[in-house]
């Protein structure tokens, strides 16, 4: 990661979802959290802000059953008061916003102005749930932090180096030209960060390194990184394409839509809910979208939990193997995200299926690399390596925001 001068560069990082607001003040020089927290269940009957400051955890209750815009504004207002109460506002240099979809407009992080707002608004049609929430967070933060630069950092930007053979769908070309229907990819800040950190770990120049990065959480994606740049990724127009995820189906036969509508009378909204909220690990296991719960059930002998894990790992291993086509040469497979960083079971299942790539698992190293610990988990006789690398998307956002602010 690039560094900044050794003076405080505190950035308020906001990640605004449809019913939540994740926040942190990050020292861009070090990546350390000054304060961090989550406002959740916004617009629901029991919203709250939970935050951690100087090792202490605190919960603040918020007003219930508000409209989304009001609920987000109240969460931001409460956060502003919180920051001022702890005298954290004086060293803030910027507000950095995680924006999920930047379309083709944005290939890098930018200072937010009216033109940027217009671009984000246009891209929001491609991911309405995420995009409109991002816009709510930006407007609320602009009202509350009038004197601070607001920076947008895009999940999709890292993948704008993909070639058209990788990002186009085999649909009528007019849909791409007129409406931007193409593959965009997500988790870009995470893939970018772990590639840089893995290159450091392996003492390789990132611009000469080939990695396959697997970001595994409730949402999952794989990215083929060639010479430090994204050349392909598993998510597409939306974050639904690709792998089996917590509640998302990943790849399916598009003919399913016709079957569900004509044979089972599903509406478009019901299909969207089915694929995004009721599928994936939850749908197959019929237990949970939480990998830890499913692993415990599988160990106890639950056959559907075993099936869910095996499907998850098979699809992931198959996707990783496919990315040898654009890469040809592989330096390392990287596991990151909540599942990737903590599940030695998932990593073992996946790497066992990828032994033909020359990766031999070190079982003890795999066990040791949990709970936020980075580590090399492949044996010394491996021709390609496997690495666990904790991600830090907030630091990427803070660093981009501080660097852009420094140039103003």
mmCIF file of C-alpha atoms in Angstrom:
data_model
loop_
_atom_site.group_PDB
_atom_site.id
_atom_site.type_symbol
_atom_site.label_atom_id
_atom_site.label_comp_id
_atom_site.label_asym_id
_atom_site.label_seq_id
_atom_site.Cartn_x
_atom_site.Cartn_y
_atom_site.Cartn_z
ATOM 1 C CA UNK A 1 0.000 0.000 0.000
ATOM 2 C CA UNK A 2 1.249 3.522 -0.697
ATOM 3 C CA UNK A 3 1.786 5.699 2.334
ATOM 4 C CA UNK A 4 1.098 9.286 3.268
ATOM 5 C CA UNK A 5 3.196 11.789 5.218
ATOM 6 C CA UNK A 6 3.440 10.995 8.913
ATOM 7 C CA UNK A 7 0.789 13.384 10.160
ATOM 8 C CA UNK A 8 -2.804 12.534 11.165
ATOM 9 C CA UNK A 9 -4.959 11.766 8.147
ATOM 10 C CA UNK A 10 -8.224 10.656 9.683
ATOM 11 C CA UNK A 11 -10.960 9.769 7.205
ATOM 12 C CA UNK A 12 -14.559 8.981 8.042
ATOM 13 C CA UNK A 13 -15.418 5.916 5.940
ATOM 14 C CA UNK A 14 -19.116 5.264 5.263
ATOM 15 C CA UNK A 15 -20.617 2.123 3.772
ATOM 16 C CA UNK A 16 -24.322 2.768 3.405
ATOM 17 C CA UNK A 17 -26.665 -0.170 2.767
ATOM 18 C CA UNK A 18 -30.422 -0.236 2.325
ATOM 19 C CA UNK A 19 -31.046 -0.697 6.061
ATOM 20 C CA UNK A 20 -27.601 -0.274 7.563
ATOM 21 C CA UNK A 21 -24.686 2.123 7.821
ATOM 22 C CA UNK A 22 -21.230 0.792 8.548
ATOM 23 C CA UNK A 23 -18.753 3.468 9.603
ATOM 24 C CA UNK A 24 -15.225 3.955 10.842
ATOM 25 C CA UNK A 25 -12.697 6.718 11.284
ATOM 26 C CA UNK A 26 -9.468 5.369 9.808
ATOM 27 C CA UNK A 27 -5.963 6.752 10.106
ATOM 28 C CA UNK A 28 -4.997 6.577 6.437
ATOM 29 C CA UNK A 29 -1.297 6.399 7.363
ATOM 30 C CA UNK A 30 -1.640 3.166 9.331
ATOM 31 C CA UNK A 31 -5.056 1.666 8.564
ATOM 32 C CA UNK A 32 -5.920 1.722 12.271
ATOM 33 C CA UNK A 33 -9.508 2.283 13.420
ATOM 34 C CA UNK A 34 -10.025 5.290 15.675
ATOM 35 C CA UNK A 35 -13.707 4.453 16.095
ATOM 36 C CA UNK A 36 -15.882 1.934 14.236
ATOM 37 C CA UNK A 37 -19.446 0.793 14.295
ATOM 38 C CA UNK A 38 -22.670 -0.181 12.601
ATOM 39 C CA UNK A 39 -26.077 1.431 12.453
ATOM 40 C CA UNK A 40 -28.465 -1.395 11.639
ATOM 41 C CA UNK A 41 -32.157 -2.134 11.111
ATOM 42 C CA UNK A 42 -32.676 1.421 9.878
ATOM 43 C CA UNK A 43 -36.365 2.027 9.144
ATOM 44 C CA UNK A 44 -37.275 -1.009 11.255
ATOM 45 C CA UNK A 45 -38.880 -1.181 14.683
ATOM 46 C CA UNK A 46 -35.630 -1.501 16.659
ATOM 47 C CA UNK A 47 -32.818 0.454 14.946
ATOM 48 C CA UNK A 48 -29.574 1.105 16.795
ATOM 49 C CA UNK A 49 -25.961 2.172 16.476
ATOM 50 C CA UNK A 50 -23.336 -0.114 17.957
ATOM 51 C CA UNK A 51 -19.816 1.247 18.055
ATOM 52 C CA UNK A 52 -16.396 0.558 19.514
ATOM 53 C CA UNK A 53 -14.111 3.315 20.825
ATOM 54 C CA UNK A 54 -10.923 2.840 22.853
ATOM 55 C CA UNK A 55 -11.804 -0.802 23.472
ATOM 56 C CA UNK A 56 -15.305 -0.112 24.817
ATOM 57 C CA UNK A 57 -18.492 -1.178 23.024
ATOM 58 C CA UNK A 58 -21.618 0.996 23.266
ATOM 59 C CA UNK A 59 -25.148 0.796 21.827
ATOM 60 C CA UNK A 60 -27.361 3.795 21.030
ATOM 61 C CA UNK A 61 -31.050 3.274 20.240
ATOM 62 C CA UNK A 62 -32.545 5.209 17.325
ATOM 63 C CA UNK A 63 -36.094 6.268 16.467
ATOM 64 C CA UNK A 64 -38.137 3.390 15.051
ATOM 65 C CA UNK A 65 -40.213 2.903 11.889
ATOM 66 C CA UNK A 66 -38.942 5.888 9.917
ATOM 67 C CA UNK A 67 -38.774 6.200 6.132
ATOM 68 C CA UNK A 68 -35.386 5.143 4.748
ATOM 69 C CA UNK A 69 -34.215 8.682 3.967
ATOM 70 C CA UNK A 70 -35.149 9.892 7.461
ATOM 71 C CA UNK A 71 -33.636 6.826 9.109
ATOM 72 C CA UNK A 72 -30.301 7.259 7.323
ATOM 73 C CA UNK A 73 -30.259 10.994 8.031
ATOM 74 C CA UNK A 74 -30.890 10.313 11.723
ATOM 75 C CA UNK A 75 -28.099 7.726 11.792
ATOM 76 C CA UNK A 76 -25.686 10.229 10.208
ATOM 77 C CA UNK A 77 -26.793 12.979 12.626
ATOM 78 C CA UNK A 78 -26.236 10.644 15.576
ATOM 79 C CA UNK A 79 -22.838 9.702 14.178
ATOM 80 C CA UNK A 80 -21.903 13.392 13.851
ATOM 81 C CA UNK A 81 -22.822 13.994 17.494
ATOM 82 C CA UNK A 82 -20.845 10.922 18.482
ATOM 83 C CA UNK A 83 -17.760 12.109 16.623
ATOM 84 C CA UNK A 84 -17.977 15.571 18.169
ATOM 85 C CA UNK A 85 -18.618 14.204 21.677
ATOM 86 C CA UNK A 86 -15.351 12.278 21.430
ATOM 87 C CA UNK A 87 -13.521 15.270 19.866
ATOM 88 C CA UNK A 88 -12.745 13.285 16.735
ATOM 89 C CA UNK A 89 -13.881 15.879 14.215
ATOM 90 C CA UNK A 90 -10.840 18.161 14.388
ATOM 91 C CA UNK A 91 -8.481 15.782 12.585
ATOM 92 C CA UNK A 92 -10.927 14.617 9.912
ATOM 93 C CA UNK A 93 -9.669 15.424 6.424
ATOM 94 C CA UNK A 94 -12.407 13.799 4.315
ATOM 95 C CA UNK A 95 -15.405 11.493 4.130
ATOM 96 C CA UNK A 96 -14.876 8.389 1.993
ATOM 97 C CA UNK A 97 -17.941 6.619 0.623
ATOM 98 C CA UNK A 98 -18.032 3.030 -0.542
ATOM 99 C CA UNK A 99 -20.121 3.100 -3.723
ATOM 100 C CA UNK A 100 -21.046 -0.344 -4.984
ATOM 101 C CA UNK A 101 -21.710 0.390 -8.656
ATOM 102 C CA UNK A 102 -19.836 2.929 -10.748
ATOM 103 C CA UNK A 103 -20.832 1.568 -14.143
ATOM 104 C CA UNK A 104 -18.382 2.523 -16.890
ATOM 105 C CA UNK A 105 -18.290 6.121 -15.706
ATOM 106 C CA UNK A 106 -15.708 5.625 -12.983
ATOM 107 C CA UNK A 107 -12.382 3.820 -13.295
ATOM 108 C CA UNK A 108 -10.941 5.302 -10.097
ATOM 109 C CA UNK A 109 -11.966 7.080 -6.906
ATOM 110 C CA UNK A 110 -13.201 10.657 -7.373
ATOM 111 C CA UNK A 111 -14.122 13.840 -5.517
ATOM 112 C CA UNK A 112 -17.922 13.982 -5.385
ATOM 113 C CA UNK A 113 -19.572 16.857 -7.251
ATOM 114 C CA UNK A 114 -22.840 17.235 -9.165
ATOM 115 C CA UNK A 115 -21.509 15.381 -12.200
ATOM 116 C CA UNK A 116 -20.374 12.471 -10.026
ATOM 117 C CA UNK A 117 -23.774 12.349 -8.328
ATOM 118 C CA UNK A 118 -25.394 12.188 -11.777
ATOM 119 C CA UNK A 119 -23.097 9.318 -12.778
ATOM 120 C CA UNK A 120 -23.792 7.367 -9.592
ATOM 121 C CA UNK A 121 -27.528 7.962 -10.062
ATOM 122 C CA UNK A 122 -27.359 6.580 -13.598
ATOM 123 C CA UNK A 123 -25.368 3.527 -12.457
ATOM 124 C CA UNK A 124 -27.871 2.954 -9.626
ATOM 125 C CA UNK A 125 -30.332 1.596 -12.191
ATOM 126 C CA UNK A 126 -27.984 -1.399 -12.541
ATOM 127 C CA UNK A 127 -27.955 -2.076 -8.786
ATOM 128 C CA UNK A 128 -30.923 -0.183 -7.317
ATOM 129 C CA UNK A 129 -30.788 -1.671 -3.820
ATOM 130 C CA UNK A 130 -27.149 -0.681 -3.335
ATOM 131 C CA UNK A 131 -27.025 2.441 -5.500
ATOM 132 C CA UNK A 132 -29.912 4.343 -3.953
ATOM 133 C CA UNK A 133 -28.614 3.538 -0.467
ATOM 134 C CA UNK A 134 -25.186 4.887 -1.440
ATOM 135 C CA UNK A 135 -26.799 8.096 -2.674
ATOM 136 C CA UNK A 136 -28.717 8.434 0.605
ATOM 137 C CA UNK A 137 -25.481 8.133 2.550
ATOM 138 C CA UNK A 138 -23.749 10.714 0.364
ATOM 139 C CA UNK A 139 -26.557 13.290 0.640
ATOM 140 C CA UNK A 140 -26.794 12.844 4.423
ATOM 141 C CA UNK A 141 -23.021 13.156 4.850
ATOM 142 C CA UNK A 142 -22.876 16.243 2.626
ATOM 143 C CA UNK A 143 -25.494 17.915 4.806
ATOM 144 C CA UNK A 144 -23.682 17.010 8.030
ATOM 145 C CA UNK A 145 -20.051 17.531 6.938
ATOM 146 C CA UNK A 146 -20.362 20.612 4.729
ATOM 147 C CA UNK A 147 -16.693 21.588 5.057
ATOM 148 C CA UNK A 148 -15.180 18.174 4.318
ATOM 149 C CA UNK A 149 -14.375 16.795 0.850
ATOM 150 C CA UNK A 150 -16.562 13.803 -0.012
ATOM 151 C CA UNK A 151 -14.832 11.037 -1.974
ATOM 152 C CA UNK A 152 -16.509 8.142 -3.814
ATOM 153 C CA UNK A 153 -14.625 4.834 -3.970
ATOM 154 C CA UNK A 154 -16.187 2.284 -6.336
ATOM 155 C CA UNK A 155 -16.405 -1.499 -5.945
ATOM 156 C CA UNK A 156 -16.437 -1.791 -9.727
ATOM 157 C CA UNK A 157 -13.452 0.453 -10.540
ATOM 158 C CA UNK A 158 -10.708 -2.181 -10.150
ATOM 159 C CA UNK A 159 -12.405 -4.365 -12.761
ATOM 160 C CA UNK A 160 -12.496 -1.673 -15.450
ATOM 161 C CA UNK A 161 -9.238 -3.144 -16.816
ATOM 162 C CA UNK A 162 -11.106 -6.239 -18.060
ATOM 163 C CA UNK A 163 -11.111 -6.793 -21.813
ATOM 164 C CA UNK A 164 -14.418 -6.830 -23.682
ATOM 165 C CA UNK A 165 -14.152 -10.593 -24.268
ATOM 166 C CA UNK A 166 -14.385 -10.949 -20.489
ATOM 167 C CA UNK A 167 -16.986 -8.301 -19.688
ATOM 168 C CA UNK A 168 -19.503 -8.601 -22.546
ATOM 169 C CA UNK A 169 -22.495 -10.937 -22.489
ATOM 170 C CA UNK A 170 -23.448 -12.816 -25.662
ATOM 171 C CA UNK A 171 -26.569 -10.675 -25.983
ATOM 172 C CA UNK A 172 -27.572 -8.252 -28.744
ATOM 173 C CA UNK A 173 -24.776 -5.685 -28.767
ATOM 174 C CA UNK A 174 -27.316 -2.872 -28.730
ATOM 175 C CA UNK A 175 -28.131 -3.692 -25.082
ATOM 176 C CA UNK A 176 -24.538 -2.869 -24.192
ATOM 177 C CA UNK A 177 -24.316 0.247 -26.350
ATOM 178 C CA UNK A 178 -27.629 1.743 -25.237
ATOM 179 C CA UNK A 179 -28.022 0.516 -21.668
ATOM 180 C CA UNK A 180 -24.599 -0.602 -20.420
ATOM 181 C CA UNK A 181 -25.615 -4.258 -20.036
ATOM 182 C CA UNK A 182 -22.279 -5.961 -19.351
ATOM 183 C CA UNK A 183 -20.298 -7.589 -16.556
ATOM 184 C CA UNK A 184 -18.871 -5.096 -14.053
ATOM 185 C CA UNK A 185 -17.684 -7.132 -11.067
ATOM 186 C CA UNK A 186 -17.616 -6.112 -7.407
ATOM 187 C CA UNK A 187 -15.447 -6.391 -4.257
ATOM 188 C CA UNK A 188 -12.842 -4.458 -6.247
ATOM 189 C CA UNK A 189 -11.291 -2.682 -3.253
ATOM 190 C CA UNK A 190 -10.862 -6.023 -1.484
ATOM 191 C CA UNK A 191 -9.272 -7.790 -4.467
ATOM 192 C CA UNK A 192 -6.955 -4.810 -5.016
ATOM 193 C CA UNK A 193 -5.893 -4.698 -1.374
ATOM 194 C CA UNK A 194 -5.182 -8.408 -0.867
ATOM 195 C CA UNK A 195 -3.255 -8.615 -4.133
ATOM 196 C CA UNK A 196 -0.931 -5.855 -2.956
ATOM 197 C CA UNK A 197 -0.494 -7.355 0.493
ATOM 198 C CA UNK A 198 0.120 -10.859 -0.897
ATOM 199 C CA UNK A 199 2.759 -9.525 -3.272
ATOM 200 C CA UNK A 200 4.499 -7.998 -0.248
ATOM 201 C CA UNK A 201 4.258 -11.269 1.700
ATOM 202 C CA UNK A 202 5.782 -13.243 -1.175
ATOM 203 C CA UNK A 203 8.369 -10.533 -1.996
ATOM 204 C CA UNK A 204 7.032 -10.153 -5.538
ATOM 205 C CA UNK A 205 6.436 -6.948 -7.525
ATOM 206 C CA UNK A 206 2.636 -6.738 -7.730
ATOM 207 C CA UNK A 207 2.859 -5.493 -11.323
ATOM 208 C CA UNK A 208 4.566 -8.786 -12.254
ATOM 209 C CA UNK A 209 2.337 -11.083 -10.169
ATOM 210 C CA UNK A 210 -0.530 -13.364 -11.154
ATOM 211 C CA UNK A 211 -3.079 -14.098 -8.424
ATOM 212 C CA UNK A 212 -6.540 -15.595 -8.127
ATOM 213 C CA UNK A 213 -8.299 -13.843 -5.268
ATOM 214 C CA UNK A 214 -11.352 -15.402 -3.593
ATOM 215 C CA UNK A 215 -13.370 -12.925 -1.501
ATOM 216 C CA UNK A 216 -15.714 -15.149 0.495
ATOM 217 C CA UNK A 217 -18.354 -13.730 2.810
ATOM 218 C CA UNK A 218 -22.131 -13.509 2.596
ATOM 219 C CA UNK A 219 -21.327 -12.240 -0.903
ATOM 220 C CA UNK A 220 -18.573 -14.083 -2.763
ATOM 221 C CA UNK A 221 -16.480 -13.376 -5.825
ATOM 222 C CA UNK A 222 -13.289 -14.580 -7.489
ATOM 223 C CA UNK A 223 -10.949 -12.287 -9.413
ATOM 224 C CA UNK A 224 -8.192 -13.182 -11.876
ATOM 225 C CA UNK A 225 -5.393 -10.647 -11.369
ATOM 226 C CA UNK A 226 -2.691 -10.553 -14.048
ATOM 227 C CA UNK A 227 0.325 -8.321 -13.522
ATOM 228 C CA UNK A 228 -1.588 -6.550 -10.759
ATOM 229 C CA UNK A 229 -4.702 -5.839 -12.847
ATOM 230 C CA UNK A 230 -8.144 -7.431 -12.901
ATOM 231 C CA UNK A 231 -8.662 -9.405 -16.112
ATOM 232 C CA UNK A 232 -11.786 -11.336 -15.103
ATOM 233 C CA UNK A 233 -14.127 -11.704 -12.156
ATOM 234 C CA UNK A 234 -17.093 -13.897 -11.268
ATOM 235 C CA UNK A 235 -19.746 -11.268 -10.442
ATOM 236 C CA UNK A 236 -21.397 -9.556 -13.364
ATOM 237 C CA UNK A 237 -23.969 -6.870 -14.108
ATOM 238 C CA UNK A 238 -25.071 -7.273 -10.493
ATOM 239 C CA UNK A 239 -23.593 -8.969 -7.407
ATOM 240 C CA UNK A 240 -25.828 -12.018 -8.074
ATOM 241 C CA UNK A 241 -23.739 -13.713 -10.769
ATOM 242 C CA UNK A 242 -21.048 -16.287 -10.084
ATOM 243 C CA UNK A 243 -20.443 -18.360 -6.982
ATOM 244 C CA UNK A 244 -22.817 -19.918 -4.475
ATOM 245 C CA UNK A 245 -23.159 -17.297 -1.719
ATOM 246 C CA UNK A 246 -24.865 -16.902 1.646
ATOM 247 C CA UNK A 247 -28.362 -16.242 0.318
ATOM 248 C CA UNK A 248 -27.611 -15.673 -3.389
ATOM 249 C CA UNK A 249 -27.846 -18.416 -6.002
ATOM 250 C CA UNK A 250 -24.932 -17.405 -8.192
ATOM 251 C CA UNK A 251 -25.037 -18.777 -11.751
ATOM 252 C CA UNK A 252 -28.297 -20.347 -12.900
ATOM 253 C CA UNK A 253 -29.939 -21.266 -16.196
ATOM 254 C CA UNK A 254 -31.696 -18.085 -17.447
ATOM 255 C CA UNK A 255 -34.527 -20.361 -18.604
ATOM 256 C CA UNK A 256 -35.479 -20.669 -14.944
ATOM 257 C CA UNK A 257 -37.178 -17.256 -15.197
ATOM 258 C CA UNK A 258 -39.631 -18.501 -17.824
ATOM 259 C CA UNK A 259 -40.326 -21.669 -15.848
ATOM 260 C CA UNK A 260 -41.010 -19.772 -12.626
ATOM 261 C CA UNK A 261 -43.282 -17.219 -14.285
ATOM 262 C CA UNK A 262 -45.270 -19.516 -16.587
ATOM 263 C CA UNK A 263 -45.437 -22.678 -14.500
ATOM 264 C CA UNK A 264 -45.406 -21.375 -10.914
ATOM 265 C CA UNK A 265 -46.853 -17.861 -11.404
ATOM 266 C CA UNK A 266 -43.871 -16.091 -9.824
ATOM 267 C CA UNK A 267 -43.698 -12.333 -10.200
ATOM 268 C CA UNK A 268 -40.453 -10.557 -11.114
ATOM 269 C CA UNK A 269 -40.130 -9.386 -7.491
ATOM 270 C CA UNK A 270 -40.645 -12.925 -6.166
ATOM 271 C CA UNK A 271 -37.923 -14.230 -8.483
ATOM 272 C CA UNK A 272 -35.587 -11.458 -7.348
ATOM 273 C CA UNK A 273 -36.277 -12.313 -3.688
ATOM 274 C CA UNK A 274 -35.786 -16.025 -4.392
ATOM 275 C CA UNK A 275 -32.404 -15.590 -6.070
ATOM 276 C CA UNK A 276 -31.030 -12.888 -3.762
ATOM 277 C CA UNK A 277 -32.522 -13.672 -0.351
ATOM 278 C CA UNK A 278 -33.573 -17.335 -0.218
ATOM 279 C CA UNK A 279 -30.961 -19.256 -2.195
ATOM 280 C CA UNK A 280 -27.262 -20.087 -1.802
ATOM 281 C CA UNK A 281 -26.110 -21.765 1.404
ATOM 282 C CA UNK A 282 -29.423 -20.906 3.069
ATOM 283 C CA UNK A 283 -31.514 -22.391 0.269
ATOM 284 C CA UNK A 284 -29.611 -25.678 0.039
ATOM 285 C CA UNK A 285 -29.035 -26.249 3.771
ATOM 286 C CA UNK A 286 -32.463 -24.949 4.832
ATOM 287 C CA UNK A 287 -30.659 -23.970 8.031
ATOM 288 C CA UNK A 288 -28.747 -20.716 7.725
ATOM 289 C CA UNK A 289 -26.674 -18.479 5.476
ATOM 290 C CA UNK A 290 -23.925 -18.497 8.139
ATOM 291 C CA UNK A 291 -21.077 -20.787 7.131
ATOM 292 C CA UNK A 292 -20.182 -21.476 10.761
ATOM 293 C CA UNK A 293 -23.662 -22.815 11.512
ATOM 294 C CA UNK A 294 -23.597 -24.983 8.393
ATOM 295 C CA UNK A 295 -20.131 -26.358 9.189
ATOM 296 C CA UNK A 296 -21.266 -27.313 12.701
ATOM 297 C CA UNK A 297 -24.359 -29.030 11.304
ATOM 298 C CA UNK A 298 -22.292 -30.860 8.680
ATOM 299 C CA UNK A 299 -19.882 -32.131 11.325
ATOM 300 C CA UNK A 300 -22.914 -33.354 13.290
ATOM 301 C CA UNK A 301 -24.058 -35.337 10.244
ATOM 302 C CA UNK A 302 -26.683 -33.089 8.625
ATOM 303 C CA UNK A 303 -26.748 -34.218 4.976
ATOM 304 C CA UNK A 304 -28.115 -30.957 3.545
ATOM 305 C CA UNK A 305 -25.466 -28.965 5.374
ATOM 306 C CA UNK A 306 -22.808 -31.260 3.883
ATOM 307 C CA UNK A 307 -24.346 -30.787 0.438
ATOM 308 C CA UNK A 308 -24.379 -26.991 0.817
ATOM 309 C CA UNK A 309 -20.679 -26.941 1.767
ATOM 310 C CA UNK A 310 -19.728 -29.309 -1.040
ATOM 311 C CA UNK A 311 -21.637 -27.264 -3.624
ATOM 312 C CA UNK A 312 -20.048 -24.060 -2.342
ATOM 313 C CA UNK A 313 -16.541 -25.519 -2.558
ATOM 314 C CA UNK A 314 -17.059 -27.266 -5.902
ATOM 315 C CA UNK A 315 -18.323 -24.107 -7.604
ATOM 316 C CA UNK A 316 -15.475 -22.098 -6.077
ATOM 317 C CA UNK A 317 -12.782 -24.594 -7.109
ATOM 318 C CA UNK A 318 -14.232 -24.758 -10.633
ATOM 319 C CA UNK A 319 -14.176 -20.960 -10.942
ATOM 320 C CA UNK A 320 -10.582 -20.729 -9.703
ATOM 321 C CA UNK A 321 -9.503 -23.403 -12.189
ATOM 322 C CA UNK A 322 -11.236 -21.546 -15.034
ATOM 323 C CA UNK A 323 -9.137 -18.454 -14.374
ATOM 324 C CA UNK A 324 -5.994 -20.283 -15.381
ATOM 325 C CA UNK A 325 -7.152 -19.548 -18.947
ATOM 326 C CA UNK A 326 -6.539 -15.760 -18.766
ATOM 327 C CA UNK A 327 -3.593 -16.084 -16.365
ATOM 328 C CA UNK A 328 -1.666 -19.109 -17.747
ATOM 329 C CA UNK A 329 0.806 -18.713 -14.852
ATOM 330 C CA UNK A 330 -0.258 -18.660 -11.190
ATOM 331 C CA UNK A 331 1.758 -17.269 -8.296
ATOM 332 C CA UNK A 332 -0.875 -17.737 -5.580
ATOM 333 C CA UNK A 333 -4.505 -18.343 -4.720
ATOM 334 C CA UNK A 334 -5.647 -15.835 -2.085
ATOM 335 C CA UNK A 335 -8.450 -16.470 0.418
ATOM 336 C CA UNK A 336 -10.048 -13.427 2.055
ATOM 337 C CA UNK A 337 -13.361 -12.203 3.495
ATOM 338 C CA UNK A 338 -15.120 -13.617 6.557
ATOM 339 C CA UNK A 339 -15.283 -17.198 5.251
ATOM 340 C CA UNK A 340 -12.008 -17.092 3.373
ATOM 341 C CA UNK A 341 -10.104 -15.822 6.408
ATOM 342 C CA UNK A 342 -11.696 -18.083 9.026
ATOM 343 C CA UNK A 343 -12.854 -21.369 7.514
ATOM 344 C CA UNK A 344 -10.002 -23.863 7.349
ATOM 345 C CA UNK A 345 -12.625 -26.460 6.300
ATOM 346 C CA UNK A 346 -13.636 -24.503 3.177
ATOM 347 C CA UNK A 347 -10.019 -23.811 2.239
ATOM 348 C CA UNK A 348 -9.063 -27.480 2.594
ATOM 349 C CA UNK A 349 -12.022 -28.682 0.525
ATOM 350 C CA UNK A 350 -11.246 -26.191 -2.242
ATOM 351 C CA UNK A 351 -7.493 -26.738 -2.399
ATOM 352 C CA UNK A 352 -7.891 -30.518 -2.390
ATOM 353 C CA UNK A 353 -9.806 -30.150 -5.662
ATOM 354 C CA UNK A 354 -7.073 -27.859 -7.042
ATOM 355 C CA UNK A 355 -4.090 -30.129 -6.382
ATOM 356 C CA UNK A 356 -3.468 -30.340 -10.154
ATOM 357 C CA UNK A 357 -2.425 -26.659 -10.020
ATOM 358 C CA UNK A 358 0.582 -27.705 -7.954
ATOM 359 C CA UNK A 359 -0.804 -26.466 -4.614
ATOM 360 C CA UNK A 360 -0.211 -28.811 -1.692
ATOM 361 C CA UNK A 361 -1.898 -27.806 1.559
ATOM 362 C CA UNK A 362 0.040 -27.517 4.808
ATOM 363 C CA UNK A 363 -2.655 -28.713 7.270
ATOM 364 C CA UNK A 364 -1.153 -27.066 10.349
ATOM 365 C CA UNK A 365 -0.563 -23.751 8.592
ATOM 366 C CA UNK A 366 -4.156 -23.887 7.379
ATOM 367 C CA UNK A 367 -5.396 -24.358 10.941
ATOM 368 C CA UNK A 368 -3.181 -21.553 12.223
ATOM 369 C CA UNK A 369 -4.385 -19.023 9.626
ATOM 370 C CA UNK A 370 -7.668 -18.091 11.295
ATOM 371 C CA UNK A 371 -9.205 -15.194 13.199
ATOM 372 C CA UNK A 372 -7.604 -12.434 11.156
ATOM 373 C CA UNK A 373 -4.166 -14.021 10.835
ATOM 374 C CA UNK A 374 -2.431 -13.743 7.465
ATOM 375 C CA UNK A 375 -0.411 -16.739 6.446
ATOM 376 C CA UNK A 376 1.031 -18.988 3.767
ATOM 377 C CA UNK A 377 -0.977 -22.236 3.901
ATOM 378 C CA UNK A 378 0.647 -24.192 1.054
ATOM 379 C CA UNK A 379 3.433 -26.695 1.683
ATOM 380 C CA UNK A 380 7.007 -25.878 0.712
ATOM 381 C CA UNK A 381 6.936 -28.354 -2.202
ATOM 382 C CA UNK A 382 4.073 -26.488 -3.927
ATOM 383 C CA UNK A 383 4.714 -24.994 -7.363
ATOM 384 C CA UNK A 384 1.936 -22.433 -6.782
ATOM 385 C CA UNK A 385 1.133 -20.986 -3.377
ATOM 386 C CA UNK A 386 -2.017 -20.535 -1.310
ATOM 387 C CA UNK A 387 -2.354 -17.586 1.052
ATOM 388 C CA UNK A 388 -4.837 -16.338 3.638
ATOM 389 C CA UNK A 389 -4.882 -12.531 3.587
ATOM 390 C CA UNK A 390 -7.306 -10.500 5.741
ATOM 391 C CA UNK A 391 -8.909 -7.764 3.690
ATOM 392 C CA UNK A 392 -9.140 -4.121 4.687
ATOM 393 C CA UNK A 393 -11.473 -2.343 2.272
ATOM 394 C CA UNK A 394 -11.919 0.563 4.703
ATOM 395 C CA UNK A 395 -8.202 1.350 4.569
ATOM 396 C CA UNK A 396 -8.284 1.447 0.760
ATOM 397 C CA UNK A 397 -11.207 3.886 0.920
ATOM 398 C CA UNK A 398 -9.487 6.022 3.554
ATOM 399 C CA UNK A 399 -6.211 6.075 1.629
ATOM 400 C CA UNK A 400 -7.852 7.044 -1.658
ATOM 401 C CA UNK A 401 -9.856 9.771 0.089
ATOM 402 C CA UNK A 402 -6.804 11.184 1.864
ATOM 403 C CA UNK A 403 -4.683 11.152 -1.302
ATOM 404 C CA UNK A 404 -7.371 12.918 -3.363
ATOM 405 C CA UNK A 405 -7.907 15.468 -0.580
ATOM 406 C CA UNK A 406 -4.171 16.131 -0.410
ATOM 407 C CA UNK A 407 -4.225 17.155 -4.084
ATOM 408 C CA UNK A 408 -7.066 19.684 -3.689
#
